[in-house]
Amino acid sequence: MTPYRNPDRLTELMDREAIRDCLYRYCRGIDRADEAALHGAYWPDATDRHGAMASGPVQNFFDRCREAFAAAPRNIHLVSNILIEFQSPTRAHVESYFSALQRAGSGQAALSGRYCDVFEKRGEDWRVLHRLVVYDWVETGPAPEGDEASLFGPRAPRGSAFPTDPVYQFNDISG
């Protein structure tokens, strides 16, 4: 299928930025255990095939995330190489590379792969309708010994879950 090219170039540019913002909102949601941000990246009728984590209706993925959030994990997700190919004014195929560092309990992993997404625009909002996670690299191992205060030393503030992470305190940061 030949990619769709919107004759209104400004609308296409704004749509591209909205899709990127959605990907970044997903990363914040998963890394900060921010369920509202995570839910805001997907349509309620979305599907997610996330390997062993979950497959099927996106609610399955949300349920597994909620279980993981209860274990107070440390996550960092980075997205790059975002290739957006519009299929119509309201649909886009989006391939995004990701790198993730994950630590929970006694283990940790470094993962890299790609989010192969179908995005859909409803009204003015772009969100994931279908996601397939493709894994291209994984390294696992034991988590370092010691508590976080020892591991981070003088490096503060440390990242944390919603709502205590400093990103949610912008008024305190700027004032």
C-alpha positions as semicolon CSV with decimal commas, in nm:
position;residue;x (nm);y (nm);z (nm)
1;M;0,000;0,000;0,000
2;T;0,132;0,343;-0,093
3;P;0,161;0,563;0,216
4;Y;-0,098;0,837;0,240
5;R;0,031;1,194;0,206
6;N;-0,188;1,460;0,363
7;P;-0,219;1,759;0,129
8;D;-0,238;1,979;0,439
9;R;0,129;1,955;0,540
10;L;0,072;2,142;0,869
11;T;-0,194;1,890;0,977
12;E;0,041;1,605;0,888
13;L;0,319;1,762;1,095
14;M;0,086;1,809;1,391
15;D;-0,034;1,449;1,357
16;R;0,327;1,326;1,359
17;E;0,395;1,519;1,679
18;A;0,077;1,385;1,840
19;I;0,189;1,028;1,764
20;R;0,535;1,096;1,912
21;D;0,376;1,249;2,222
22;C;0,165;0,937;2,262
23;L;0,475;0,717;2,249
24;Y;0,643;0,933;2,513
25;R;0,327;0,924;2,729
26;Y;0,344;0,544;2,712
27;C;0,706;0,553;2,835
28;R;0,616;0,782;3,124
29;G;0,322;0,561;3,214
30;I;0,523;0,239;3,221
31;D;0,831;0,391;3,389
32;R;0,653;0,597;3,655
33;A;0,372;0,344;3,722
34;D;0,132;0,616;3,606
35;E;-0,180;0,426;3,505
36;A;-0,356;0,733;3,364
37;A;-0,063;0,807;3,129
38;L;-0,040;0,441;3,030
39;H;-0,413;0,414;2,958
40;G;-0,397;0,742;2,765
41;A;-0,160;0,590;2,512
42;Y;-0,411;0,326;2,395
43;W;-0,770;0,324;2,275
44;P;-0,996;0,125;2,513
45;D;-1,060;-0,133;2,238
46;A;-0,688;-0,171;2,158
47;T;-0,493;-0,495;2,144
48;D;-0,138;-0,551;2,267
49;R;0,086;-0,849;2,192
50;H;0,364;-0,793;2,445
51;G;0,540;-1,130;2,435
52;A;0,520;-1,331;2,757
53;M;0,387;-1,023;2,941
54;A;0,039;-1,028;2,784
55;S;-0,145;-1,077;2,457
56;G;-0,494;-0,982;2,347
57;P;-0,714;-0,697;2,466
58;V;-0,503;-0,414;2,607
59;Q;-0,674;-0,460;2,944
60;N;-0,472;-0,783;2,984
61;F;-0,153;-0,578;2,948
62;F;-0,280;-0,314;3,193
63;D;-0,361;-0,586;3,449
64;R;-0,010;-0,732;3,422
65;C;0,143;-0,385;3,453
66;R;-0,060;-0,318;3,768
67;E;0,078;-0,643;3,916
68;A;0,432;-0,539;3,822
69;F;0,383;-0,187;3,962
70;A;0,297;-0,341;4,301
71;A;0,651;-0,485;4,316
72;A;0,801;-0,132;4,290
73;P;1,021;-0,202;3,987
74;R;1,269;0,034;3,826
75;N;1,207;0,090;3,456
76;I;1,356;0,317;3,194
77;H;1,215;0,305;2,840
78;L;1,364;0,506;2,556
79;V;1,210;0,529;2,209
80;S;1,388;0,631;1,889
81;N;1,389;0,575;1,512
82;I;1,019;0,656;1,500
83;L;0,902;0,587;1,147
84;I;0,546;0,706;1,084
85;E;0,372;0,593;0,766
86;F;0,023;0,733;0,726
87;Q;-0,229;0,501;0,565
88;S;-0,514;0,755;0,569
89;P;-0,598;1,078;0,753
90;T;-0,691;0,869;1,060
91;R;-0,459;0,567;1,048
92;A;-0,080;0,526;1,063
93;H;0,164;0,237;1,080
94;V;0,438;0,329;1,326
95;E;0,762;0,142;1,393
96;S;0,956;0,267;1,697
97;Y;1,277;0,124;1,834
98;F;1,293;0,089;2,211
99;S;1,557;0,026;2,471
100;A;1,447;-0,069;2,820
101;L;1,630;-0,121;3,146
102;Q;1,418;-0,311;3,394
103;R;1,484;-0,418;3,752
104;A;1,248;-0,597;3,985
105;G;1,320;-0,817;4,281
106;S;1,650;-1,002;4,241
107;G;1,674;-0,969;3,862
108;Q;1,729;-0,710;3,595
109;A;1,723;-0,698;3,216
110;A;1,836;-0,482;2,928
111;L;1,597;-0,515;2,634
112;S;1,586;-0,367;2,287
113;G;1,331;-0,412;2,019
114;R;1,055;-0,242;1,826
115;Y;0,698;-0,139;1,882
116;C;0,507;-0,216;1,562
117;D;0,192;-0,012;1,608
118;V;-0,123;0,074;1,426
119;F;-0,225;0,421;1,545
120;E;-0,572;0,557;1,495
121;K;-0,695;0,913;1,515
122;R;-1,034;0,971;1,677
123;G;-1,137;1,332;1,691
124;E;-0,805;1,511;1,740
125;D;-0,643;1,234;1,946
126;W;-0,394;0,974;1,816
127;R;-0,350;0,653;2,019
128;V;-0,235;0,294;1,974
129;L;-0,504;0,065;1,834
130;H;-0,285;-0,245;1,786
131;R;0,066;-0,310;1,919
132;L;0,306;-0,594;1,848
133;V;0,629;-0,586;2,048
134;V;0,923;-0,736;1,858
135;Y;1,228;-0,824;2,070
136;D;1,568;-0,785;1,905
137;W;1,803;-0,798;2,207
138;V;1,788;-0,915;2,567
139;E;2,043;-0,949;2,844
140;T;1,936;-1,065;3,188
141;G;2,121;-1,098;3,514
142;P;2,102;-1,054;3,888
143;A;2,023;-0,713;4,031
144;P;2,304;-0,546;4,225
145;E;2,324;-0,616;4,596
146;G;2,225;-0,348;4,844
147;D;1,944;-0,104;4,901
148;E;1,873;0,193;4,677
149;A;2,027;0,446;4,916
150;S;2,357;0,257;4,890
151;L;2,330;0,203;4,514
152;F;2,248;0,564;4,429
153;G;2,474;0,722;4,692
154;P;2,460;1,102;4,673
155;R;2,267;1,099;4,343
156;A;1,933;1,254;4,430
157;P;1,654;1,293;4,378
158;R;1,589;0,938;4,266
159;G;1,315;0,853;4,021
160;S;1,003;0,705;4,173
161;A;0,647;0,606;4,089
162;F;0,348;0,834;4,041
163;P;0,272;1,068;4,213
164;T;0,598;1,121;4,405
165;D;0,841;1,135;4,113
166;P;0,985;1,487;4,068
167;V;0,831;1,516;3,719
168;Y;0,492;1,552;3,886
169;Q;0,621;1,838;4,100
170;F;0,694;2,094;3,825
171;N;0,545;2,376;4,034
172;D;0,791;2,293;4,312
173;I;1,081;2,270;4,064
174;S;1,017;2,604;3,895
175;G;0,921;2,798;4,203
